[in-house]
């Protein structure tokens, strides 16, 4: 927040005053004139209290521009252009404790010396409003009263009802329970984290799962963009979804369409969801994985890297991820639809990991979309026993691909199919709009129906039904497209093998879920030894990616964390 966002201050008329004693004559005159009672040790009577200013009780709030003399105890100081530009006062009233923000962007050093938590101040100011919130502004005079003790924070448990929240706005609160970081998307941009009583999942991720969905935003005492340093980071320079914070104390406010807490004590975080290590080697098993590589483009300035530096960062992170994934067959999603991009990625992975990869060849249709799918494999572990198949059904704008493989150590051939269904974004004005499963849901259902037909054709062509569908289907686990596939006979391996709390590969607006899937025919499901989402990306704040903002530059590292916005999913196969 800058002083452009707020009404201009009138500090030319404001004078700094020192505390002075009130003699009996002024006090007698005040009583005879019916003035408001004198606050203890304040220089003069206050004309109103904070409850009247905010409209607590039966009377409406005072209108903007109303000049008042008001007092209260400072509960939180956020002075300065890089912070909120003001401070909070709290006062005990007949309606209970009331808190109020005082906007004072041009506070002088002598003002700042007075404005400390626990100090009782009296202000000559005007009422105002900013983004729907009542405040004091245009402070003309600020004087100390008694040095009262900082009020004890009001202990509350999250979540709170809307009525409770509105009554507690502006108050100093303490949350004794552990709250969970459920979203970190705005951490580098606005210094904020989304907190909830527990990690939130997309309602359509798991059948029958219900949660209390209230989010409290942990802010940083500022509304500035791209804060430096980025707050709330751990020793790795990250703050993962699933972390917890206990003993949170701060002032509650409502701004930018959310209830926010500006802490007055440094929050204490626990790494309840630490970074994972590399996956164990598959050994005698075969590992098939899907990985959405978040727009790998060698054409700079398109959907991927904007420049050569970002491309180098992207290559380094993807190589670290692929090295830790240790997949024998890798289904790649979001590669630039240019043969040179896939060739470059395969070359970079081979050089940087020391493991040779090869792309399955053939003349299969790759479609006209800006991004495409690919299948690559390790020829020292498996052989490709077919060229690429593609499903040319016109409902697919990115044709699904398939190929058949066999372990060099023996065992039956099996098929790996990969797809990237229509995303939930770019809603049309009418028709296939969002009815609870994101827009384009009907299109994804049609793509799932076409996929069922494609799998039938593959099984007929190869003479067996050992098939694994793995990729980014842009549908959560309990949504219609996935039901369409499972009703046709595919086994949802994520749902079968994993508890609900591990079924995620993506975080969107503070809600986790799995858009990346592994679905198998019954014969291949019987050979599935393990399904492993590798949580290296979705839990990490986006600023750690290859295209992070300038304030994130000190935290970039060529490691696998936030190599993409999706987690890879690995499936280990074992024929007994």
Coordinates of C-alpha atoms in Angstrom, one line a residue:
X1 CA 0.0 0.0 0.0
X2 CA 1.3 3.5 -0.9
X3 CA 0.1 6.9 0.0
X4 CA -1.4 7.0 -3.5
X5 CA -3.8 4.3 -2.5
X6 CA -4.9 6.2 0.6
X7 CA -6.4 9.7 1.1
X8 CA -3.6 12.3 1.4
X9 CA -2.4 13.2 4.8
X10 CA -2.5 16.8 6.1
X11 CA 0.6 16.8 8.1
X12 CA 1.3 20.5 7.4
X13 CA -1.3 21.3 10.0
X14 CA -0.4 18.5 12.5
X15 CA 1.7 19.5 15.5
X16 CA 3.5 17.2 17.9
X17 CA 2.5 17.8 21.5
X18 CA 4.0 16.7 24.8
X19 CA 2.0 15.3 27.7
X20 CA 0.7 18.0 30.1
X21 CA -1.3 18.0 33.3
X22 CA -5.0 18.7 33.3
X23 CA -5.9 21.2 36.1
X24 CA -9.2 21.3 38.0
X25 CA -10.6 24.3 36.0
X26 CA -10.5 22.7 32.5
X27 CA -11.8 19.5 34.0
X28 CA -14.7 21.4 35.7
X29 CA -15.5 23.2 32.4
X30 CA -15.5 19.9 30.5
X31 CA -18.0 18.4 32.9
X32 CA -20.3 21.4 32.9
X33 CA -20.2 21.5 29.1
X34 CA -21.2 17.8 28.9
X35 CA -18.0 16.7 27.1
X36 CA -17.0 13.0 26.9
X37 CA -15.3 11.8 30.0
X38 CA -11.6 12.4 30.1
X39 CA -9.5 9.3 29.4
X40 CA -7.1 8.5 32.2
X41 CA -4.1 10.9 31.9
X42 CA -5.0 12.0 28.4
X43 CA -4.5 15.8 27.8
X44 CA -8.1 16.5 27.1
X45 CA -11.5 14.8 26.8
X46 CA -12.0 12.4 23.9
X47 CA -15.0 13.4 21.8
X48 CA -16.0 9.8 21.0
X49 CA -14.9 6.2 21.4
X50 CA -13.8 3.7 18.9
X51 CA -17.1 1.8 19.1
X52 CA -19.0 4.9 18.0
X53 CA -16.5 5.5 15.1
X54 CA -17.0 2.0 13.8
X55 CA -20.8 1.9 14.4
X56 CA -20.9 -0.9 17.0
X57 CA -24.2 -1.1 18.8
X58 CA -27.4 0.5 17.4
X59 CA -25.8 3.7 16.1
X60 CA -24.3 3.9 12.5
X61 CA -20.7 4.5 12.0
X62 CA -19.5 8.0 11.8
X63 CA -19.3 9.4 8.3
X64 CA -16.0 9.9 6.6
X65 CA -14.4 13.3 7.1
X66 CA -15.8 13.7 10.7
X67 CA -13.2 15.3 13.0
X68 CA -12.7 13.4 16.2
X69 CA -10.6 13.3 19.3
X70 CA -10.1 9.6 20.2
X71 CA -7.8 7.5 22.2
X72 CA -6.7 3.9 22.6
X73 CA -3.8 1.6 23.2
X74 CA -1.4 0.8 20.3
X75 CA -1.6 -3.0 19.6
X76 CA 0.4 -3.1 16.4
X77 CA 2.8 -0.7 14.7
X78 CA 3.2 -0.9 10.9
X79 CA 4.6 2.5 10.0
X80 CA 6.4 3.3 6.8
X81 CA 5.8 3.2 3.1
X82 CA 7.0 -0.3 2.9
X83 CA 4.5 -1.4 5.4
X84 CA 0.8 -0.6 6.1
X85 CA 1.6 3.1 6.7
X86 CA 0.0 3.2 10.1
X87 CA -0.9 1.5 13.3
X88 CA -3.7 -0.1 15.2
X89 CA -5.5 1.2 18.3
X90 CA -7.6 -0.9 20.7
X91 CA -10.0 0.3 23.3
X92 CA -12.3 -1.3 25.9
X93 CA -15.8 0.0 25.4
X94 CA -19.3 -0.8 26.6
X95 CA -19.7 -2.9 23.5
X96 CA -16.5 -4.9 24.3
X97 CA -13.0 -4.4 22.9
X98 CA -12.8 -2.4 19.6
X99 CA -9.8 -2.1 17.3
X100 CA -9.2 0.5 14.6
X101 CA -6.5 1.2 12.0
X102 CA -4.9 4.7 12.0
X103 CA -3.5 5.6 8.6
X104 CA -0.5 7.8 9.1
X105 CA 1.9 7.5 6.1
X106 CA 4.0 10.6 7.0
X107 CA 4.7 9.9 10.6
X108 CA 7.8 11.7 11.8
X109 CA 10.6 10.1 13.8
X110 CA 9.2 11.7 16.9
X111 CA 5.8 10.4 16.1
X112 CA 7.2 6.9 15.6
X113 CA 8.9 7.1 19.0
X114 CA 5.5 7.5 20.6
X115 CA 3.7 4.8 18.5
X116 CA 4.8 1.6 20.3
X117 CA 2.7 -1.4 21.3
X118 CA 1.3 -0.8 24.8
X119 CA 1.4 3.0 24.5
X120 CA -1.9 4.9 25.3
X121 CA -2.3 7.6 22.7
X122 CA -4.9 10.4 22.0
X123 CA -5.4 11.5 18.4
X124 CA -6.9 14.5 16.7
X125 CA -7.9 13.0 13.4
X126 CA -10.6 12.5 10.8
X127 CA -12.7 9.4 10.1
X128 CA -12.3 7.7 6.8
X129 CA -12.7 4.6 4.8
X130 CA -10.4 2.5 2.7
X131 CA -11.6 -0.5 0.7
X132 CA -14.7 -0.7 2.8
X133 CA -12.9 -0.6 6.1
X134 CA -13.4 2.3 8.6
X135 CA -10.2 4.0 9.8
X136 CA -8.8 7.2 11.2
X137 CA -6.7 9.3 8.9
X138 CA -5.4 12.9 8.4
X139 CA -3.9 12.9 11.9
X140 CA -3.4 16.5 13.0
X141 CA -2.2 15.8 16.5
X142 CA -0.9 12.9 18.5
X143 CA -0.3 13.0 22.2
X144 CA 0.6 10.4 24.8
X145 CA -1.7 9.5 27.7
X146 CA -0.8 6.9 30.3
X147 CA 1.5 4.1 29.3
X148 CA -1.2 1.4 29.6
X149 CA -0.3 -2.3 29.4
X150 CA -0.8 -4.0 26.1
X151 CA -4.1 -5.7 26.2
X152 CA -4.0 -9.5 26.3
X153 CA -4.7 -11.0 22.9
X154 CA -8.2 -12.4 22.5
X155 CA -7.9 -16.2 22.2
X156 CA -9.8 -17.6 19.3
X157 CA -9.9 -20.9 17.4
X158 CA -10.2 -21.1 13.6
X159 CA -12.5 -21.1 11.8
X160 CA -14.8 -18.3 12.9
X161 CA -18.2 -17.4 11.7
X162 CA -18.7 -14.3 9.5
X163 CA -20.3 -12.5 12.4
X164 CA -17.4 -13.3 14.7
X165 CA -14.9 -12.2 12.1
X166 CA -16.6 -8.9 11.5
X167 CA -16.8 -8.2 15.3
X168 CA -13.1 -9.0 15.8
X169 CA -11.8 -7.0 12.8
X170 CA -9.1 -4.7 14.1
X171 CA -8.5 -6.7 17.4
X172 CA -5.3 -8.3 18.7
X173 CA -5.9 -12.1 18.5
X174 CA -4.1 -15.2 19.4
X175 CA -4.6 -18.6 17.8
X176 CA -3.5 -21.4 20.1
X177 CA -4.1 -24.2 17.6
X178 CA -1.7 -25.2 14.9
X179 CA -2.8 -23.9 11.5
X180 CA -1.7 -25.4 8.2
X181 CA -0.3 -23.6 5.2
X182 CA -2.7 -24.6 2.4
X183 CA -1.5 -22.2 -0.2
X184 CA 1.7 -20.2 -0.9
X185 CA 1.0 -18.8 -4.4
X186 CA 1.2 -15.1 -3.2
X187 CA 4.2 -15.5 -1.0
X188 CA 6.8 -13.7 -3.2
X189 CA 4.3 -11.4 -4.8
X190 CA 2.5 -10.0 -1.6
X191 CA 4.3 -11.7 1.3
X192 CA 1.2 -13.8 2.3
X193 CA 0.3 -17.4 2.9
X194 CA -3.1 -19.1 3.0
X195 CA -3.8 -20.9 6.3
X196 CA -6.6 -23.3 7.2
X197 CA -7.4 -25.7 10.1
X198 CA -6.0 -28.4 7.8
X199 CA -4.7 -28.8 4.3
X200 CA -7.6 -28.2 1.9
X201 CA -8.4 -30.5 -1.0
X202 CA -10.4 -29.8 -4.1
X203 CA -14.0 -30.9 -3.2
X204 CA -14.1 -33.1 -6.4
X205 CA -10.8 -34.8 -5.6
X206 CA -12.1 -37.7 -3.6
X207 CA -15.7 -39.0 -3.4
X208 CA -17.5 -38.1 -0.2
X209 CA -14.7 -36.0 1.3
X210 CA -16.0 -32.8 3.1
X211 CA -13.9 -30.1 4.8
X212 CA -14.3 -26.8 6.6
X213 CA -13.0 -24.5 3.8
X214 CA -12.4 -21.2 5.6
X215 CA -9.0 -19.6 4.8
X216 CA -7.1 -17.1 6.9
X217 CA -4.5 -15.1 5.0
X218 CA -1.3 -14.7 7.0
X219 CA 0.0 -11.3 5.7
X220 CA 3.3 -9.6 6.5
X221 CA 2.2 -6.2 7.8
X222 CA 2.4 -4.7 4.3
X223 CA 0.5 -4.6 1.1
X224 CA 3.5 -3.9 -1.1
X225 CA 4.2 -6.0 -4.1
X226 CA 7.3 -8.3 -4.3
X227 CA 8.7 -7.7 -0.8
X228 CA 12.4 -8.0 -0.2
X229 CA 13.3 -10.1 1.6
X230 CA 10.5 -12.6 1.1
X231 CA 9.0 -13.4 4.5
X232 CA 8.3 -16.7 6.3
X233 CA 10.9 -18.8 4.5
X234 CA 12.6 -21.9 6.0
X235 CA 16.2 -22.8 5.9
X236 CA 15.9 -24.0 2.3
X237 CA 14.5 -20.7 1.2
X238 CA 11.0 -22.2 0.8
X239 CA 7.7 -22.5 2.7
X240 CA 5.9 -25.6 1.6
X241 CA 2.2 -26.3 1.6
X242 CA 1.6 -28.6 4.6
X243 CA 3.8 -26.6 6.9
X244 CA 2.2 -25.7 10.2
X245 CA 2.3 -22.6 12.4
X246 CA 1.5 -22.4 16.1
X247 CA 0.9 -19.7 18.6
X248 CA 0.0 -17.2 15.9
X249 CA -0.6 -13.7 17.3
X250 CA -1.6 -10.6 15.3
X251 CA -4.3 -8.2 14.3
X252 CA -7.2 -9.3 12.2
X253 CA -8.3 -7.2 9.2
X254 CA -10.3 -7.5 6.0
X255 CA -8.7 -6.4 2.8
X256 CA -8.5 -7.5 -0.8
X257 CA -11.5 -9.8 -0.4
X258 CA -10.0 -11.9 2.5
X259 CA -9.6 -11.9 6.2
X260 CA -6.0 -11.3 7.0
X261 CA -3.8 -11.5 10.1
X262 CA -0.9 -9.1 10.4
X263 CA 1.4 -10.7 13.0
X264 CA 2.6 -8.8 15.9
X265 CA 4.9 -11.6 17.0
X266 CA 7.2 -13.5 14.7
X267 CA 5.3 -16.7 13.6
X268 CA 6.8 -20.0 14.5
X269 CA 6.6 -22.6 11.7
X270 CA 7.1 -26.3 11.9
X271 CA 8.2 -28.2 8.7
X272 CA 5.4 -30.7 9.0
X273 CA 5.8 -31.6 5.3
X274 CA 9.5 -31.6 4.7
X275 CA 11.1 -31.8 1.2
X276 CA 11.4 -35.4 0.0
X277 CA 14.6 -37.1 -1.1
X278 CA 15.0 -38.8 -4.5
X279 CA 12.8 -41.8 -5.2
X280 CA 14.5 -45.2 -4.4
X281 CA 15.8 -46.9 -7.5
X282 CA 13.3 -49.3 -9.1
X283 CA 15.9 -52.1 -9.2
X284 CA 14.2 -55.2 -10.8
X285 CA 11.0 -53.4 -11.3
X286 CA 10.2 -51.1 -14.2
X287 CA 9.2 -47.5 -13.5
X288 CA 6.8 -45.5 -15.7
X289 CA 6.3 -41.9 -14.8
X290 CA 4.4 -38.9 -16.1
X291 CA 5.8 -35.4 -15.8
X292 CA 4.2 -32.1 -16.9
X293 CA 7.4 -30.1 -17.6
X294 CA 5.5 -26.7 -17.6
X295 CA 6.1 -25.5 -21.2
X296 CA 9.5 -26.6 -22.2
X297 CA 10.1 -24.3 -25.2
X298 CA 13.4 -23.7 -27.0
X299 CA 11.7 -20.9 -28.9
X300 CA 12.3 -18.1 -26.3
X301 CA 9.7 -15.6 -25.3
X302 CA 6.7 -17.9 -26.1
X303 CA 5.0 -20.0 -23.4
X304 CA 8.1 -21.1 -21.7
X305 CA 11.4 -19.5 -20.9
X306 CA 11.6 -15.8 -21.7
X307 CA 15.3 -15.7 -22.3
X308 CA 18.4 -17.9 -22.4
X309 CA 19.0 -17.5 -18.6
X310 CA 15.5 -18.8 -17.8
X311 CA 16.0 -21.7 -20.3
X312 CA 19.2 -22.7 -18.5
X313 CA 17.4 -22.6 -15.2
X314 CA 14.6 -24.7 -16.6
X315 CA 17.0 -27.3 -18.0
X316 CA 18.9 -27.6 -14.7
X317 CA 15.8 -28.1 -12.6
X318 CA 14.2 -30.6 -15.0
X319 CA 17.4 -32.6 -15.2
X320 CA 17.6 -32.7 -11.4
X321 CA 14.0 -33.8 -11.2
X322 CA 14.4 -36.5 -13.9
X323 CA 17.6 -37.8 -12.2
X324 CA 15.7 -38.1 -8.8
X325 CA 12.7 -39.7 -10.5
X326 CA 14.7 -42.6 -12.0
X327 CA 12.0 -43.5 -14.5
X328 CA 12.6 -46.1 -17.2
X329 CA 9.8 -44.7 -19.3
X330 CA 8.8 -41.1 -19.0
X331 CA 5.6 -39.5 -20.4
X332 CA 6.3 -35.9 -21.0
X333 CA 3.5 -33.2 -21.1
X334 CA 3.8 -29.6 -22.3
X335 CA 6.8 -29.9 -24.7
X336 CA 6.9 -27.3 -27.4
X337 CA 5.3 -28.7 -30.6
X338 CA 8.5 -28.5 -32.5
X339 CA 10.7 -31.5 -33.1
X340 CA 13.8 -29.5 -32.1
X341 CA 12.5 -28.8 -28.6
X342 CA 12.0 -32.5 -27.9
X343 CA 15.4 -33.4 -29.3
X344 CA 17.0 -30.7 -27.2
X345 CA 15.2 -31.9 -24.0
X346 CA 16.3 -35.5 -24.5
X347 CA 19.9 -34.3 -25.2
X348 CA 19.9 -32.1 -22.1
X349 CA 18.6 -34.8 -19.8
X350 CA 21.1 -37.4 -21.1
X351 CA 24.0 -35.0 -20.7
X352 CA 23.1 -33.7 -17.3
X353 CA 21.9 -36.9 -15.7
X354 CA 24.5 -39.3 -17.2
X355 CA 21.6 -41.6 -18.2
X356 CA 20.8 -42.0 -21.9
X357 CA 17.2 -41.3 -23.0
X358 CA 15.6 -41.9 -26.3
X359 CA 12.3 -40.7 -27.7
X360 CA 9.9 -43.1 -29.3
X361 CA 9.8 -42.4 -33.0
X362 CA 7.3 -42.6 -35.7
X363 CA 5.0 -40.5 -37.9
X364 CA 2.2 -40.1 -35.4
X365 CA 0.2 -37.0 -35.6
X366 CA 1.3 -34.5 -32.9
X367 CA -1.6 -32.0 -33.5
X368 CA -1.5 -28.3 -34.1
X369 CA -1.5 -27.1 -30.5
X370 CA 1.5 -25.1 -29.2
X371 CA 2.4 -27.9 -26.9
X372 CA 2.5 -31.7 -27.4
X373 CA 3.1 -35.0 -25.6
X374 CA 6.1 -37.3 -25.9
X375 CA 7.3 -40.7 -24.7
X376 CA 11.0 -41.2 -23.9
X377 CA 12.7 -44.2 -22.4
X378 CA 16.0 -45.7 -21.2
X379 CA 17.3 -48.1 -23.9
X380 CA 19.6 -49.7 -21.3
X381 CA 16.5 -50.9 -19.3
X382 CA 13.6 -51.3 -21.8
X383 CA 13.1 -51.7 -25.5
X384 CA 10.3 -50.0 -27.5
X385 CA 8.5 -52.7 -29.4
X386 CA 6.4 -50.4 -31.4
X387 CA 6.5 -46.9 -32.9
X388 CA 4.1 -44.2 -31.7
X389 CA 0.4 -44.6 -32.1
X390 CA -1.8 -41.4 -32.0
X391 CA -5.5 -40.9 -31.5
X392 CA -6.7 -38.6 -34.2
X393 CA -10.2 -38.2 -32.9
X394 CA -11.0 -34.5 -33.5
X395 CA -12.2 -34.0 -29.9
X396 CA -8.4 -34.1 -29.0
X397 CA -6.6 -30.8 -29.7
X398 CA -3.4 -32.5 -28.4
X399 CA -3.6 -36.1 -29.8
X400 CA -2.9 -38.8 -27.1
X401 CA 0.2 -41.0 -27.9
X402 CA 0.9 -44.6 -27.1
X403 CA 3.8 -47.0 -27.5
X404 CA 4.6 -50.6 -26.4
X405 CA 7.6 -51.6 -24.3
X406 CA 9.3 -54.7 -22.9
X407 CA 11.9 -55.0 -20.1
X408 CA 15.3 -56.1 -21.3
X409 CA 15.2 -58.6 -18.5
X410 CA 12.1 -60.3 -19.9
X411 CA 8.5 -60.2 -19.2
X412 CA 5.5 -59.4 -21.3
X413 CA 5.1 -56.3 -23.5
X414 CA 2.8 -53.6 -22.2
X415 CA 1.5 -50.3 -23.5
X416 CA 2.0 -46.8 -22.2
X417 CA -0.6 -44.2 -23.2
X418 CA -0.3 -40.5 -22.4
X419 CA -2.8 -37.7 -22.7
X420 CA -3.2 -34.1 -21.9
X421 CA -6.9 -33.3 -21.8
X422 CA -8.4 -29.8 -22.2
X423 CA -7.6 -27.5 -19.3
X424 CA -10.1 -25.8 -17.0
X425 CA -9.2 -22.3 -18.0
X426 CA -10.3 -20.0 -20.8
X427 CA -14.0 -20.4 -20.1
X428 CA -16.4 -19.8 -23.0
X429 CA -19.2 -17.2 -22.4
X430 CA -21.9 -19.9 -22.6
X431 CA -22.2 -23.6 -23.1
X432 CA -19.4 -25.7 -21.6
X433 CA -18.9 -23.4 -18.6
X434 CA -18.0 -24.2 -15.0
X435 CA -20.7 -26.2 -13.3
X436 CA -18.5 -27.3 -10.4
X437 CA -15.7 -29.2 -12.3
X438 CA -14.1 -26.3 -14.1
X439 CA -15.0 -25.2 -17.6
X440 CA -14.7 -27.5 -20.6
X441 CA -15.8 -30.5 -18.5
X442 CA -18.0 -31.8 -21.2
X443 CA -15.1 -31.6 -23.6
X444 CA -13.0 -33.6 -21.3
X445 CA -15.8 -36.2 -20.9
X446 CA -15.8 -36.5 -24.7
X447 CA -12.0 -36.9 -24.7
X448 CA -12.3 -39.6 -22.1
X449 CA -14.9 -41.4 -24.2
X450 CA -12.6 -41.1 -27.2
X451 CA -9.8 -42.5 -25.0
X452 CA -11.8 -45.6 -24.2
X453 CA -12.2 -46.3 -27.9
X454 CA -8.5 -45.6 -28.5
X455 CA -7.5 -48.1 -25.7
X456 CA -9.8 -50.7 -27.3
X457 CA -8.1 -50.3 -30.7
X458 CA -4.7 -50.5 -29.1
X459 CA -5.6 -53.8 -27.3
X460 CA -7.0 -55.2 -30.6
X461 CA -3.9 -54.2 -32.5
X462 CA -1.4 -55.7 -30.0
X463 CA -3.4 -58.7 -29.0
X464 CA -3.4 -57.9 -25.2
X465 CA -4.9 -55.5 -22.7
X466 CA -1.8 -54.6 -20.6
X467 CA -2.3 -50.9 -20.8
X468 CA -1.3 -47.9 -18.6
X469 CA -2.9 -44.5 -19.2
X470 CA -0.7 -41.9 -17.5
X471 CA -0.7 -38.1 -18.0
X472 CA -2.3 -34.8 -17.1
X473 CA -6.0 -35.2 -17.6
X474 CA -6.9 -31.8 -16.1
X475 CA -9.7 -33.5 -14.1
X476 CA -9.7 -34.3 -10.4
X477 CA -10.2 -37.8 -9.1
X478 CA -13.9 -37.8 -8.6
X479 CA -14.8 -35.7 -11.7
X480 CA -16.8 -36.9 -14.7
X481 CA -13.9 -37.6 -17.1
X482 CA -12.2 -39.9 -14.6
X483 CA -15.5 -41.7 -13.8
X484 CA -16.0 -42.1 -17.6
X485 CA -12.6 -43.9 -17.8
X486 CA -13.1 -46.1 -14.7
X487 CA -16.7 -47.0 -15.6
X488 CA -15.2 -48.4 -18.8
X489 CA -12.9 -50.7 -16.8
X490 CA -9.7 -48.8 -16.0
X491 CA -8.4 -48.9 -12.4
X492 CA -7.6 -45.6 -10.8
X493 CA -4.2 -46.5 -9.2
X494 CA -4.0 -43.3 -7.2
X495 CA -7.3 -44.0 -5.5
X496 CA -6.5 -47.7 -5.0
X497 CA -3.0 -47.4 -3.7
X498 CA -2.9 -44.1 -1.8
X499 CA -4.8 -42.6 1.2
X500 CA -6.8 -39.4 0.4
X501 CA -4.2 -37.1 2.0
X502 CA -1.5 -38.2 -0.5
X503 CA -3.7 -37.9 -3.6
X504 CA -2.4 -34.7 -5.0
X505 CA -0.1 -33.4 -7.7
X506 CA -1.2 -29.8 -8.0
X507 CA -2.3 -26.9 -5.8
X508 CA -4.7 -24.3 -7.1
X509 CA -6.0 -21.4 -5.0
X510 CA -5.1 -23.2 -1.8
X511 CA -6.7 -26.5 -2.7
X512 CA -4.8 -29.6 -3.5
X513 CA -5.7 -32.4 -5.8
X514 CA -4.5 -34.7 -8.5
X515 CA -4.9 -33.7 -12.2
X516 CA -2.1 -36.1 -13.1
X517 CA -3.3 -39.7 -13.3
X518 CA -2.3 -43.3 -13.6
X519 CA -5.1 -45.6 -14.7
X520 CA -4.5 -49.2 -15.7
X521 CA -6.3 -52.1 -17.3
X522 CA -7.0 -54.8 -14.8
X523 CA -4.2 -57.0 -16.1
X524 CA -1.7 -54.2 -15.7
X525 CA -3.1 -53.1 -12.4
X526 CA -2.3 -56.6 -11.0
X527 CA 1.4 -55.9 -11.9
X528 CA 1.5 -52.5 -10.2
X529 CA 3.7 -52.8 -7.2
X530 CA 3.6 -49.1 -6.1
X531 CA 2.3 -45.7 -7.1
X532 CA 4.4 -42.7 -6.0
X533 CA 3.5 -39.1 -6.4
X534 CA 6.8 -37.3 -5.9
X535 CA 5.9 -34.0 -4.1
X536 CA 8.7 -31.8 -5.3
X537 CA 6.7 -29.1 -7.0
X538 CA 3.1 -28.5 -6.0
X539 CA 4.0 -27.9 -2.4
X540 CA 6.7 -25.4 -3.2
X541 CA 6.1 -21.7 -3.7
X542 CA 6.0 -20.7 -7.4
X543 CA 8.8 -18.1 -7.0
X544 CA 11.3 -20.9 -6.9
X545 CA 10.6 -21.9 -10.5
X546 CA 12.8 -21.1 -13.5
X547 CA 10.9 -17.9 -14.2
X548 CA 10.7 -16.5 -10.6
X549 CA 10.5 -12.7 -10.0
X550 CA 13.5 -10.6 -9.2
X551 CA 13.0 -10.7 -5.4
X552 CA 13.3 -14.5 -5.7
X553 CA 16.7 -14.5 -7.4
X554 CA 18.7 -15.2 -4.2
X555 CA 16.7 -18.4 -3.6
X556 CA 17.0 -20.0 -7.0
X557 CA 18.8 -23.4 -7.0
X558 CA 19.4 -26.0 -9.7
X559 CA 17.5 -28.6 -7.7
X560 CA 14.3 -30.5 -8.5
X561 CA 12.1 -28.4 -6.3
X562 CA 9.6 -26.3 -8.3
X563 CA 11.0 -27.7 -11.6
X564 CA 7.3 -27.5 -12.7
X565 CA 3.9 -26.7 -11.3
X566 CA 2.9 -30.4 -11.3
X567 CA 4.4 -33.2 -9.3
X568 CA 5.5 -36.3 -11.3
X569 CA 3.7 -39.5 -10.7
X570 CA 5.7 -42.8 -10.8
X571 CA 4.3 -46.3 -11.2
X572 CA 6.5 -49.3 -10.4
X573 CA 5.6 -52.5 -12.3
X574 CA 6.6 -56.0 -11.4
X575 CA 5.6 -59.3 -13.0
X576 CA 5.8 -62.2 -10.7

